[in-house]
Amino acid sequence: MTSTSGSGRDFGELRRVVVKVGSGIIAPAGRLDPPVIERIAQDVTTLRDKGLEVVLVVSGAVAAGYLGMGSDRPPVSVVERQAAAAVGQYQLMTMFASVFEERATVVAQLLMMQDDIEDRRRFLSARHTLQELLSRGILPIVNENDPLADDEAKIGDNDHLAALVTSLITADLLVILSTVAGVLRFRDELEAKEGAEVISTIEVGSEIDDHITDDQSETGVGGMKAKVRAARLASDWGVPTVIASGKEPGLLSRIVSGEDVGSLFVPADKRLTERKRWIAIRTRSVGSISVDDGAKRALVERGASLLPAGIVEVEGEFGIGERVDLLDGSGQAFAVGLVSYPASEIQRMKGRQSEEFLEVLGYKYVEEIVHREDLVLLDSKNNSEERFADDDDD
Ligand code: GLU
């Protein structure tokens, strides 16, 4: 555990940190870069020596694998990417295992894809595995399960994966190491090349899109946009995120000590329960329910559950417990939630009073179509009723 109070940035007591390292840093031009990996191992070891639990999210399987696979260019097709990742992931882990072994640290590999997040049981299973590893002082190294993940099954980019892992293990800080020093303040190409200033603090809801370039490497998928999206996600769950340079030795240690380096995304003033975070981070909604203004107000302002009377429209085929988007009159999604009834029954009950369940359906399961405990508002500015601290309720 390390404390930052009294220094530049106050992260409070830090216990768990997720550090994401991208392909551009560890495997530029199709080859793993041993000195860089050595340096990262040293920096991570410094954090662990301070008593912090660290989970690494490491990209580079595709980048490191394509030459070894006998190709002279980054893969184009999905299956080529998968094959390159199968070669590269092994090389990547071999190298990380070796540099950490020199530092008396055992590493573990965890490969995840979308279903591991969507499915509550697999999600909890991943969480328990990570917790067990951390409690034994092992360093988990996470990547997407690229060799098996086709485009449908993918989480997509490792910045997003890192944000999900942050939620999965209830980390206190997410650090995304980038090839640039943070989110840069510049207006044109020329300024960008000459070294623009890093935006030090990014508040919830601030407009920074003008500053984000769409840089993208051939083997990584993120670019700064994906990093900012991931940082926003984590900060929306109340976890601070720092995007900083992955090229500077010793920077990680300075970041956790609260030094003003890189760009800090200030966390939203709320802590969702673990279960609500899981509802929010799942990537797919299987349908939608449109509600009237009165119902939206009750959900947003009064922290109410969704009852049948406020429902205007139901879209999609879904069963009990599946996730849907809740839409307002303009078709805008303002919340996500797990339904207590299947789509066909909600269709029949929409606009009706709760007393009519028996008459219309012939049975009543519960009163709420989406119970408050199964609902998460999307806009943090409206989330006043979610401002409670609750941690591991799995
Ligand atoms: N998971 C991919 C890899 O290891 C990289 C994805 C990303 O760059 O975000 O190659």
mmCIF file of C-alpha atoms and ligand atoms in Angstrom:
data_model
loop_
_atom_site.group_PDB
_atom_site.id
_atom_site.type_symbol
_atom_site.label_atom_id
_atom_site.label_comp_id
_atom_site.label_asym_id
_atom_site.label_seq_id
_atom_site.Cartn_x
_atom_site.Cartn_y
_atom_site.Cartn_z
ATOM 1 C CA MET A 1 0.000 0.000 0.000
ATOM 2 C CA THR A 2 1.317 3.439 -0.849
ATOM 3 C CA SER A 3 -0.076 6.871 -0.085
ATOM 4 C CA THR A 4 0.068 9.932 -2.323
ATOM 5 C CA SER A 5 -1.506 12.462 -0.042
ATOM 6 C CA GLY A 6 0.646 15.536 0.327
ATOM 7 C CA SER A 7 2.156 15.202 -3.161
ATOM 8 C CA GLY A 8 0.963 16.732 -6.446
ATOM 9 C CA ARG A 9 -1.850 14.320 -7.189
ATOM 10 C CA ASP A 10 -3.753 12.663 -4.418
ATOM 11 C CA PHE A 11 -4.757 9.115 -5.279
ATOM 12 C CA GLY A 12 -5.326 8.301 -1.621
ATOM 13 C CA GLU A 13 -4.149 4.879 -0.519
ATOM 14 C CA LEU A 14 -3.065 2.835 -3.512
ATOM 15 C CA ARG A 15 -3.189 -0.911 -3.225
ATOM 16 C CA ARG A 16 -3.755 -2.255 -6.725
ATOM 17 C CA VAL A 17 -2.588 -0.811 -10.002
ATOM 18 C CA VAL A 18 -3.236 -1.966 -13.555
ATOM 19 C CA VAL A 19 -0.488 -1.034 -16.005
ATOM 20 C CA LYS A 20 -1.109 -1.321 -19.726
ATOM 21 C CA VAL A 21 1.810 -1.487 -22.139
ATOM 22 C CA GLY A 22 1.171 -1.326 -25.866
ATOM 23 C CA SER A 23 2.724 -2.974 -28.912
ATOM 24 C CA GLY A 24 4.292 0.289 -30.036
ATOM 25 C CA ILE A 25 6.492 0.269 -26.949
ATOM 26 C CA ILE A 26 7.558 -3.329 -26.611
ATOM 27 C CA ALA A 27 7.475 -4.619 -30.163
ATOM 28 C CA PRO A 28 8.099 -1.893 -32.689
ATOM 29 C CA ALA A 29 8.703 -3.097 -36.247
ATOM 30 C CA GLY A 30 7.796 -6.723 -35.634
ATOM 31 C CA ARG A 31 10.377 -7.497 -32.959
ATOM 32 C CA LEU A 32 10.196 -7.581 -29.208
ATOM 33 C CA ASP A 33 12.592 -5.041 -27.785
ATOM 34 C CA PRO A 34 14.527 -6.773 -24.934
ATOM 35 C CA PRO A 35 15.970 -3.604 -23.324
ATOM 36 C CA VAL A 36 12.494 -2.068 -23.176
ATOM 37 C CA ILE A 37 11.020 -5.205 -21.631
ATOM 38 C CA GLU A 38 13.882 -5.241 -19.137
ATOM 39 C CA ARG A 39 13.149 -1.648 -18.206
ATOM 40 C CA ILE A 40 9.440 -2.292 -17.783
ATOM 41 C CA ALA A 41 10.233 -5.254 -15.550
ATOM 42 C CA GLN A 42 12.432 -3.002 -13.444
ATOM 43 C CA ASP A 43 9.778 -0.296 -13.173
ATOM 44 C CA VAL A 44 7.077 -2.803 -12.250
ATOM 45 C CA THR A 45 9.384 -4.352 -9.675
ATOM 46 C CA THR A 46 9.872 -0.934 -8.100
ATOM 47 C CA LEU A 47 6.092 -0.645 -7.704
ATOM 48 C CA ARG A 48 5.859 -4.118 -6.210
ATOM 49 C CA ASP A 49 8.695 -3.257 -3.843
ATOM 50 C CA LYS A 50 6.578 -0.355 -2.617
ATOM 51 C CA GLY A 51 3.972 -2.938 -1.619
ATOM 52 C CA LEU A 52 1.634 -2.424 -4.564
ATOM 53 C CA GLU A 53 -0.193 -5.245 -6.296
ATOM 54 C CA VAL A 54 0.299 -4.909 -10.031
ATOM 55 C CA VAL A 55 -1.505 -6.449 -12.980
ATOM 56 C CA LEU A 56 0.112 -5.931 -16.368
ATOM 57 C CA VAL A 57 -1.971 -5.777 -19.530
ATOM 58 C CA VAL A 58 0.485 -6.328 -22.339
ATOM 59 C CA SER A 59 -0.080 -6.078 -26.090
ATOM 60 C CA GLY A 60 2.384 -7.115 -28.720
ATOM 61 C CA ALA A 61 1.457 -10.692 -29.531
ATOM 62 C CA VAL A 62 0.534 -9.861 -33.107
ATOM 63 C CA ALA A 63 3.388 -7.401 -33.481
ATOM 64 C CA ALA A 64 5.920 -9.875 -32.137
ATOM 65 C CA GLY A 65 4.592 -12.872 -34.005
ATOM 66 C CA TYR A 66 4.281 -12.107 -37.667
ATOM 67 C CA LEU A 67 7.972 -12.281 -38.559
ATOM 68 C CA GLY A 68 8.305 -15.555 -36.686
ATOM 69 C CA MET A 69 5.325 -16.869 -38.579
ATOM 70 C CA GLY A 70 7.232 -16.349 -41.807
ATOM 71 C CA SER A 71 5.478 -13.194 -42.958
ATOM 72 C CA ASP A 72 7.375 -10.004 -43.754
ATOM 73 C CA ARG A 73 4.468 -7.640 -43.158
ATOM 74 C CA PRO A 74 1.866 -7.113 -40.455
ATOM 75 C CA PRO A 75 -1.094 -9.438 -40.930
ATOM 76 C CA VAL A 76 -4.084 -8.299 -42.898
ATOM 77 C CA SER A 77 -6.626 -11.084 -42.555
ATOM 78 C CA VAL A 78 -8.251 -12.089 -39.290
ATOM 79 C CA VAL A 79 -6.858 -15.598 -39.353
ATOM 80 C CA GLU A 80 -3.340 -14.323 -40.075
ATOM 81 C CA ARG A 81 -3.613 -12.064 -37.048
ATOM 82 C CA GLN A 82 -4.783 -14.966 -34.921
ATOM 83 C CA ALA A 83 -1.893 -17.146 -36.078
ATOM 84 C CA ALA A 84 0.653 -14.340 -35.582
ATOM 85 C CA ALA A 85 -0.696 -13.795 -32.072
ATOM 86 C CA ALA A 86 -0.319 -17.493 -31.245
ATOM 87 C CA VAL A 87 3.367 -17.284 -32.200
ATOM 88 C CA GLY A 88 3.952 -13.877 -30.614
ATOM 89 C CA GLN A 89 2.125 -14.469 -27.333
ATOM 90 C CA TYR A 90 4.427 -17.346 -26.534
ATOM 91 C CA GLN A 91 7.517 -15.285 -27.361
ATOM 92 C CA LEU A 92 6.185 -12.388 -25.347
ATOM 93 C CA MET A 93 5.549 -14.483 -22.259
ATOM 94 C CA THR A 94 8.877 -16.273 -22.558
ATOM 95 C CA MET A 95 10.665 -12.958 -22.489
ATOM 96 C CA PHE A 96 8.582 -11.523 -19.634
ATOM 97 C CA ALA A 97 8.935 -14.720 -17.605
ATOM 98 C CA SER A 98 12.692 -14.514 -17.983
ATOM 99 C CA VAL A 99 13.138 -10.844 -17.016
ATOM 100 C CA PHE A 100 10.860 -11.287 -14.013
ATOM 101 C CA GLU A 101 12.545 -14.501 -12.962
ATOM 102 C CA GLU A 102 15.745 -12.489 -12.605
ATOM 103 C CA ARG A 103 13.778 -10.364 -10.152
ATOM 104 C CA ALA A 104 12.454 -13.363 -8.244
ATOM 105 C CA THR A 105 8.938 -12.801 -9.529
ATOM 106 C CA VAL A 106 6.675 -15.498 -10.912
ATOM 107 C CA VAL A 107 4.437 -14.391 -13.770
ATOM 108 C CA ALA A 108 1.089 -15.845 -14.808
ATOM 109 C CA GLN A 109 -0.707 -15.544 -18.122
ATOM 110 C CA LEU A 110 -4.392 -14.780 -18.485
ATOM 111 C CA LEU A 111 -5.937 -14.540 -21.936
ATOM 112 C CA MET A 112 -9.441 -13.148 -22.126
ATOM 113 C CA MET A 113 -12.070 -12.351 -24.687
ATOM 114 C CA GLN A 114 -15.457 -10.762 -24.790
ATOM 115 C CA ASP A 115 -17.440 -13.713 -23.451
ATOM 116 C CA ASP A 116 -15.254 -13.775 -20.366
ATOM 117 C CA ILE A 117 -16.694 -10.365 -19.544
ATOM 118 C CA GLU A 118 -20.267 -10.884 -20.759
ATOM 119 C CA ASP A 119 -20.823 -14.094 -18.857
ATOM 120 C CA ARG A 120 -21.140 -13.381 -15.142
ATOM 121 C CA ARG A 121 -19.795 -16.789 -14.167
ATOM 122 C CA ARG A 122 -16.687 -16.473 -16.338
ATOM 123 C CA PHE A 123 -16.226 -12.888 -15.206
ATOM 124 C CA LEU A 124 -16.235 -13.949 -11.558
ATOM 125 C CA SER A 125 -14.004 -16.868 -12.351
ATOM 126 C CA ALA A 126 -11.413 -14.540 -13.923
ATOM 127 C CA ARG A 127 -11.728 -12.258 -10.913
ATOM 128 C CA HIS A 128 -11.146 -15.053 -8.453
ATOM 129 C CA THR A 129 -8.155 -16.350 -10.387
ATOM 130 C CA LEU A 130 -6.591 -12.888 -10.468
ATOM 131 C CA GLN A 131 -7.237 -12.381 -6.773
ATOM 132 C CA GLU A 132 -5.658 -15.712 -5.926
ATOM 133 C CA LEU A 133 -2.583 -14.914 -8.027
ATOM 134 C CA LEU A 134 -2.204 -11.487 -6.432
ATOM 135 C CA SER A 135 -2.582 -12.876 -2.939
ATOM 136 C CA ARG A 136 0.341 -15.195 -3.719
ATOM 137 C CA GLY A 137 2.547 -12.361 -4.918
ATOM 138 C CA ILE A 138 2.413 -13.523 -8.536
ATOM 139 C CA LEU A 139 2.397 -10.992 -11.344
ATOM 140 C CA PRO A 140 -0.556 -11.591 -13.697
ATOM 141 C CA ILE A 141 0.052 -10.620 -17.315
ATOM 142 C CA VAL A 142 -3.175 -10.237 -19.272
ATOM 143 C CA ASN A 143 -3.797 -10.044 -22.999
ATOM 144 C CA GLU A 144 -6.735 -10.598 -25.272
ATOM 145 C CA ASN A 145 -7.045 -14.232 -26.307
ATOM 146 C CA ASP A 146 -6.036 -13.163 -29.817
ATOM 147 C CA PRO A 147 -5.313 -16.625 -31.231
ATOM 148 C CA LEU A 148 -8.969 -17.591 -30.752
ATOM 149 C CA ALA A 149 -10.733 -14.252 -30.932
ATOM 150 C CA ASP A 150 -12.208 -13.502 -34.331
ATOM 151 C CA ASP A 151 -13.673 -10.059 -34.877
ATOM 152 C CA GLU A 152 -17.005 -11.006 -33.273
ATOM 153 C CA ALA A 153 -15.496 -12.474 -30.135
ATOM 154 C CA LYS A 154 -12.927 -9.754 -29.540
ATOM 155 C CA ILE A 155 -12.857 -7.138 -26.832
ATOM 156 C CA GLY A 156 -11.036 -5.143 -29.470
ATOM 157 C CA ASP A 157 -8.211 -3.117 -28.064
ATOM 158 C CA ASN A 158 -6.056 -3.633 -25.030
ATOM 159 C CA ASP A 159 -6.769 -0.180 -23.637
ATOM 160 C CA HIS A 160 -10.368 -1.257 -23.252
ATOM 161 C CA LEU A 161 -9.245 -4.614 -21.885
ATOM 162 C CA ALA A 162 -7.100 -2.790 -19.315
ATOM 163 C CA ALA A 163 -10.101 -0.723 -18.198
ATOM 164 C CA LEU A 164 -12.143 -3.905 -17.847
ATOM 165 C CA VAL A 165 -9.389 -5.554 -15.811
ATOM 166 C CA THR A 166 -9.307 -2.461 -13.591
ATOM 167 C CA SER A 167 -12.952 -3.040 -12.816
ATOM 168 C CA LEU A 168 -12.544 -6.805 -12.586
ATOM 169 C CA ILE A 169 -9.992 -6.618 -9.793
ATOM 170 C CA THR A 170 -11.236 -3.372 -8.220
ATOM 171 C CA ALA A 171 -7.927 -1.598 -8.855
ATOM 172 C CA ASP A 172 -7.292 1.891 -7.488
ATOM 173 C CA LEU A 173 -5.382 3.253 -10.471
ATOM 174 C CA LEU A 174 -5.029 2.525 -14.180
ATOM 175 C CA VAL A 175 -1.849 3.571 -15.965
ATOM 176 C CA ILE A 176 -1.791 3.409 -19.756
ATOM 177 C CA LEU A 177 1.738 3.650 -21.099
ATOM 178 C CA SER A 178 1.868 5.134 -24.540
ATOM 179 C CA THR A 179 4.421 6.062 -27.194
ATOM 180 C CA VAL A 180 3.525 9.700 -26.494
ATOM 181 C CA ALA A 181 3.793 11.584 -23.215
ATOM 182 C CA GLY A 182 0.031 11.909 -22.643
ATOM 183 C CA VAL A 183 -2.896 13.663 -24.283
ATOM 184 C CA LEU A 184 -1.233 16.495 -26.156
ATOM 185 C CA ARG A 185 -2.534 19.993 -26.570
ATOM 186 C CA PHE A 186 -1.939 20.936 -30.170
ATOM 187 C CA ARG A 187 -3.868 22.362 -33.015
ATOM 188 C CA ASP A 188 -2.014 21.330 -36.127
ATOM 189 C CA GLU A 189 0.392 18.771 -37.480
ATOM 190 C CA LEU A 190 3.380 21.093 -37.294
ATOM 191 C CA GLU A 191 2.875 21.828 -33.639
ATOM 192 C CA ALA A 192 2.450 18.118 -32.976
ATOM 193 C CA LYS A 193 5.801 17.326 -34.519
ATOM 194 C CA GLU A 194 7.598 20.019 -32.625
ATOM 195 C CA GLY A 195 6.490 18.709 -29.277
ATOM 196 C CA ALA A 196 3.208 19.893 -27.876
ATOM 197 C CA GLU A 197 2.331 20.355 -24.256
ATOM 198 C CA VAL A 198 0.759 17.485 -22.316
ATOM 199 C CA ILE A 199 -2.685 18.191 -20.838
ATOM 200 C CA SER A 200 -2.012 17.445 -17.209
ATOM 201 C CA THR A 201 -5.538 17.065 -15.824
ATOM 202 C CA ILE A 202 -8.678 16.053 -17.648
ATOM 203 C CA GLU A 203 -11.913 16.506 -15.727
ATOM 204 C CA VAL A 204 -15.026 14.375 -16.099
ATOM 205 C CA GLY A 205 -17.112 15.564 -19.025
ATOM 206 C CA SER A 206 -14.461 17.937 -20.397
ATOM 207 C CA GLU A 207 -14.162 18.334 -24.151
ATOM 208 C CA ILE A 208 -10.798 17.074 -25.278
ATOM 209 C CA ASP A 209 -11.727 15.498 -28.583
ATOM 210 C CA ASP A 210 -10.065 18.305 -30.545
ATOM 211 C CA HIS A 211 -6.746 17.267 -29.117
ATOM 212 C CA ILE A 212 -6.920 13.634 -29.997
ATOM 213 C CA THR A 213 -5.226 12.357 -33.100
ATOM 214 C CA ASP A 214 -6.248 9.144 -34.755
ATOM 215 C CA ASP A 215 -2.751 7.705 -34.689
ATOM 216 C CA GLN A 216 -2.781 3.992 -35.108
ATOM 217 C CA SER A 217 -0.062 1.413 -35.423
ATOM 218 C CA GLU A 218 -0.220 -1.458 -37.892
ATOM 219 C CA THR A 219 -0.323 -4.193 -35.295
ATOM 220 C CA GLY A 220 -1.841 -2.452 -32.313
ATOM 221 C CA VAL A 221 -5.389 -1.253 -32.629
ATOM 222 C CA GLY A 222 -5.766 1.545 -30.188
ATOM 223 C CA GLY A 223 -4.290 4.930 -30.920
ATOM 224 C CA MET A 224 -4.939 7.832 -28.558
ATOM 225 C CA LYS A 225 -8.706 7.680 -29.117
ATOM 226 C CA ALA A 226 -8.903 4.193 -27.642
ATOM 227 C CA LYS A 227 -6.710 5.250 -24.709
ATOM 228 C CA VAL A 228 -8.940 8.188 -23.933
ATOM 229 C CA ARG A 229 -12.061 6.023 -24.230
ATOM 230 C CA ALA A 230 -10.594 3.511 -21.791
ATOM 231 C CA ALA A 231 -9.493 6.249 -19.412
ATOM 232 C CA ARG A 232 -12.981 7.750 -19.488
ATOM 233 C CA LEU A 233 -14.507 4.372 -18.752
ATOM 234 C CA ALA A 234 -12.330 3.728 -15.722
ATOM 235 C CA SER A 235 -12.713 7.266 -14.420
ATOM 236 C CA ASP A 236 -16.459 6.919 -14.837
ATOM 237 C CA TRP A 237 -16.336 4.029 -12.359
ATOM 238 C CA GLY A 238 -14.403 6.194 -9.952
ATOM 239 C CA VAL A 239 -10.891 4.979 -10.815
ATOM 240 C CA PRO A 240 -8.237 7.572 -11.742
ATOM 241 C CA THR A 241 -6.345 6.888 -14.961
ATOM 242 C CA VAL A 242 -3.024 8.272 -16.124
ATOM 243 C CA ILE A 243 -1.905 8.156 -19.748
ATOM 244 C CA ALA A 244 1.857 8.664 -19.847
ATOM 245 C CA SER A 245 4.996 7.859 -21.783
ATOM 246 C CA GLY A 246 6.119 4.254 -21.792
ATOM 247 C CA LYS A 247 9.555 5.241 -22.977
ATOM 248 C CA GLU A 248 10.864 6.994 -19.917
ATOM 249 C CA PRO A 249 12.600 4.875 -17.267
ATOM 250 C CA GLY A 250 11.313 5.304 -13.723
ATOM 251 C CA LEU A 251 8.107 7.038 -14.745
ATOM 252 C CA LEU A 252 5.764 4.440 -13.245
ATOM 253 C CA SER A 253 7.158 5.023 -9.816
ATOM 254 C CA ARG A 254 6.768 8.780 -10.197
ATOM 255 C CA ILE A 255 3.169 8.331 -11.348
ATOM 256 C CA VAL A 256 2.122 6.278 -8.333
ATOM 257 C CA SER A 257 3.831 8.787 -6.042
ATOM 258 C CA GLY A 258 1.434 11.389 -7.390
ATOM 259 C CA GLU A 259 3.909 13.359 -9.513
ATOM 260 C CA ASP A 260 2.378 15.502 -12.184
ATOM 261 C CA VAL A 261 3.423 13.451 -15.236
ATOM 262 C CA GLY A 262 1.307 12.412 -18.188
ATOM 263 C CA SER A 263 -2.424 13.135 -18.366
ATOM 264 C CA LEU A 264 -4.609 12.360 -15.368
ATOM 265 C CA PHE A 265 -8.284 11.587 -15.962
ATOM 266 C CA VAL A 266 -9.959 12.693 -12.769
ATOM 267 C CA PRO A 267 -12.309 10.005 -11.438
ATOM 268 C CA ALA A 268 -16.026 10.606 -11.260
ATOM 269 C CA ASP A 269 -17.378 11.146 -7.805
ATOM 270 C CA LYS A 270 -19.081 7.795 -7.516
ATOM 271 C CA ARG A 271 -18.339 4.218 -6.715
ATOM 272 C CA LEU A 272 -20.585 1.644 -8.291
ATOM 273 C CA THR A 273 -21.016 -1.707 -6.627
ATOM 274 C CA GLU A 274 -19.009 -4.492 -8.216
ATOM 275 C CA ARG A 275 -22.186 -5.967 -9.665
ATOM 276 C CA LYS A 276 -23.289 -2.646 -11.169
ATOM 277 C CA ARG A 277 -19.858 -2.152 -12.696
ATOM 278 C CA TRP A 278 -20.205 -5.527 -14.342
ATOM 279 C CA ILE A 279 -23.590 -4.513 -15.765
ATOM 280 C CA ALA A 280 -22.027 -1.325 -17.101
ATOM 281 C CA ILE A 281 -18.904 -2.845 -18.608
ATOM 282 C CA ARG A 282 -20.595 -5.582 -20.560
ATOM 283 C CA THR A 283 -20.257 -4.620 -24.161
ATOM 284 C CA ARG A 284 -23.501 -5.897 -25.607
ATOM 285 C CA SER A 285 -27.075 -4.977 -25.034
ATOM 286 C CA VAL A 286 -29.411 -7.438 -26.708
ATOM 287 C CA GLY A 287 -32.319 -5.067 -27.114
ATOM 288 C CA SER A 288 -33.819 -1.813 -25.958
ATOM 289 C CA ILE A 289 -36.761 -0.451 -24.033
ATOM 290 C CA SER A 290 -37.985 3.091 -24.763
ATOM 291 C CA VAL A 291 -39.566 4.928 -21.861
ATOM 292 C CA ASP A 292 -41.620 8.100 -21.483
ATOM 293 C CA ASP A 293 -40.342 11.310 -19.886
ATOM 294 C CA GLY A 294 -41.940 10.604 -16.516
ATOM 295 C CA ALA A 295 -40.272 7.212 -16.264
ATOM 296 C CA LYS A 296 -36.911 8.648 -17.295
ATOM 297 C CA ARG A 297 -37.195 11.330 -14.618
ATOM 298 C CA ALA A 298 -38.082 8.735 -11.996
ATOM 299 C CA LEU A 299 -35.069 6.629 -12.958
ATOM 300 C CA VAL A 300 -32.571 9.466 -13.254
ATOM 301 C CA GLU A 301 -33.693 11.829 -10.512
ATOM 302 C CA ARG A 302 -35.351 9.599 -7.956
ATOM 303 C CA GLY A 303 -33.354 6.395 -8.299
ATOM 304 C CA ALA A 304 -36.531 4.414 -9.052
ATOM 305 C CA SER A 305 -36.899 1.036 -10.762
ATOM 306 C CA LEU A 306 -38.483 0.723 -14.202
ATOM 307 C CA LEU A 307 -42.162 -0.251 -14.013
ATOM 308 C CA PRO A 308 -44.329 -1.294 -16.978
ATOM 309 C CA ALA A 309 -46.409 1.912 -17.017
ATOM 310 C CA GLY A 310 -43.537 4.060 -18.319
ATOM 311 C CA ILE A 311 -42.603 1.761 -21.184
ATOM 312 C CA VAL A 312 -43.391 2.956 -24.682
ATOM 313 C CA GLU A 313 -41.588 0.498 -26.942
ATOM 314 C CA VAL A 314 -39.620 -2.749 -26.782
ATOM 315 C CA GLU A 315 -37.089 -3.747 -29.423
ATOM 316 C CA GLY A 316 -35.319 -7.082 -29.820
ATOM 317 C CA GLU A 317 -35.681 -10.640 -28.602
ATOM 318 C CA PHE A 318 -34.316 -11.163 -25.127
ATOM 319 C CA GLY A 319 -34.834 -13.334 -22.093
ATOM 320 C CA ILE A 320 -34.805 -12.787 -18.335
ATOM 321 C CA GLY A 321 -31.516 -11.424 -17.020
ATOM 322 C CA GLU A 322 -30.252 -10.103 -20.352
ATOM 323 C CA ARG A 323 -28.946 -6.573 -20.749
ATOM 324 C CA VAL A 324 -30.942 -3.913 -22.591
ATOM 325 C CA ASP A 325 -30.458 -0.216 -23.293
ATOM 326 C CA LEU A 326 -33.040 2.147 -21.858
ATOM 327 C CA LEU A 327 -33.883 4.860 -24.388
ATOM 328 C CA ASP A 328 -35.538 8.217 -23.848
ATOM 329 C CA GLY A 329 -38.056 9.924 -26.147
ATOM 330 C CA SER A 330 -35.320 11.040 -28.541
ATOM 331 C CA GLY A 331 -33.954 7.508 -28.876
ATOM 332 C CA GLN A 332 -30.907 8.292 -26.750
ATOM 333 C CA ALA A 333 -29.644 5.516 -24.432
ATOM 334 C CA PHE A 334 -29.460 6.920 -20.894
ATOM 335 C CA ALA A 335 -29.138 3.693 -18.903
ATOM 336 C CA VAL A 336 -28.495 -0.017 -19.198
ATOM 337 C CA GLY A 337 -30.128 -2.698 -17.134
ATOM 338 C CA LEU A 338 -30.920 -6.368 -16.741
ATOM 339 C CA VAL A 339 -34.547 -7.252 -17.386
ATOM 340 C CA SER A 340 -36.750 -9.266 -15.044
ATOM 341 C CA TYR A 341 -39.098 -10.412 -17.834
ATOM 342 C CA PRO A 342 -38.543 -11.632 -21.408
ATOM 343 C CA ALA A 343 -39.149 -9.225 -24.318
ATOM 344 C CA SER A 344 -42.441 -10.862 -25.318
ATOM 345 C CA GLU A 345 -43.950 -10.343 -21.844
ATOM 346 C CA ILE A 346 -42.687 -6.763 -21.581
ATOM 347 C CA GLN A 347 -44.266 -6.124 -24.967
ATOM 348 C CA ARG A 348 -47.637 -7.203 -23.537
ATOM 349 C CA MET A 349 -47.224 -5.243 -20.307
ATOM 350 C CA LYS A 350 -45.905 -1.983 -21.779
ATOM 351 C CA GLY A 351 -47.905 1.067 -20.731
ATOM 352 C CA ARG A 352 -49.931 -0.996 -18.233
ATOM 353 C CA GLN A 353 -50.286 -0.605 -14.480
ATOM 354 C CA SER A 354 -48.472 -2.981 -12.154
ATOM 355 C CA GLU A 355 -51.854 -4.297 -10.900
ATOM 356 C CA GLU A 356 -52.466 -5.727 -14.374
ATOM 357 C CA PHE A 357 -49.665 -8.329 -14.351
ATOM 358 C CA LEU A 358 -51.968 -11.190 -13.369
ATOM 359 C CA GLU A 359 -54.673 -10.256 -15.806
ATOM 360 C CA VAL A 360 -52.336 -9.739 -18.771
ATOM 361 C CA LEU A 361 -49.653 -12.380 -18.227
ATOM 362 C CA GLY A 362 -51.496 -14.790 -15.955
ATOM 363 C CA TYR A 363 -48.677 -14.512 -13.398
ATOM 364 C CA LYS A 364 -46.537 -11.948 -11.654
ATOM 365 C CA TYR A 365 -42.859 -12.538 -11.040
ATOM 366 C CA VAL A 366 -41.757 -9.169 -9.668
ATOM 367 C CA GLU A 367 -43.145 -5.677 -10.046
ATOM 368 C CA GLU A 368 -40.099 -4.151 -11.706
ATOM 369 C CA ILE A 369 -39.256 -4.664 -15.370
ATOM 370 C CA VAL A 370 -35.735 -3.496 -14.530
ATOM 371 C CA HIS A 371 -34.968 -3.369 -10.830
ATOM 372 C CA ARG A 372 -32.887 -0.465 -9.559
ATOM 373 C CA GLU A 373 -30.199 -2.852 -8.400
ATOM 374 C CA ASP A 374 -29.902 -4.103 -11.976
ATOM 375 C CA LEU A 375 -29.732 -0.673 -13.575
ATOM 376 C CA VAL A 376 -26.846 1.691 -14.275
ATOM 377 C CA LEU A 377 -27.226 5.248 -15.547
ATOM 378 C CA LEU A 378 -24.809 6.058 -18.329
ATOM 379 C CA ASP A 379 -24.241 9.736 -17.788
ATOM 380 C CA SER A 380 -22.178 10.232 -14.670
ATOM 381 C CA LYS A 381 -23.402 13.818 -14.309
ATOM 382 C CA ASN A 382 -26.864 12.411 -13.609
ATOM 383 C CA ASN A 383 -25.695 9.744 -11.298
ATOM 384 C CA SER A 384 -26.159 11.367 -7.941
ATOM 385 C CA GLU A 385 -27.980 8.393 -6.479
ATOM 386 C CA GLU A 386 -25.090 6.096 -7.406
ATOM 387 C CA ARG A 387 -22.703 7.930 -5.125
ATOM 388 C CA PHE A 388 -22.250 5.212 -2.615
ATOM 389 C CA ALA A 389 -19.216 3.200 -1.833
ATOM 390 C CA ASP A 390 -19.588 -0.526 -1.935
ATOM 391 C CA ASP A 391 -16.945 -2.895 -2.946
ATOM 392 C CA ASP A 392 -16.766 -6.559 -3.365
ATOM 393 C CA ASP A 393 -20.264 -7.841 -3.194
ATOM 394 C CA ASP A 394 -19.850 -10.901 -5.373
HETATM 395 N N1 GLU B 1 -4.020 -7.881 -28.194
HETATM 396 C C1 GLU B 1 -3.247 -7.435 -29.303
HETATM 397 C C2 GLU B 1 -1.846 -8.009 -29.272
HETATM 398 O O1 GLU B 1 -1.384 -8.439 -28.258
HETATM 399 C C3 GLU B 1 -3.093 -5.931 -29.361
HETATM 400 C C4 GLU B 1 -4.332 -5.147 -29.213
HETATM 401 C C5 GLU B 1 -4.014 -3.660 -29.051
HETATM 402 O O2 GLU B 1 -3.040 -3.176 -29.606
HETATM 403 O O3 GLU B 1 -4.741 -2.965 -28.374
HETATM 404 O O4 GLU B 1 -1.188 -8.023 -30.245
#
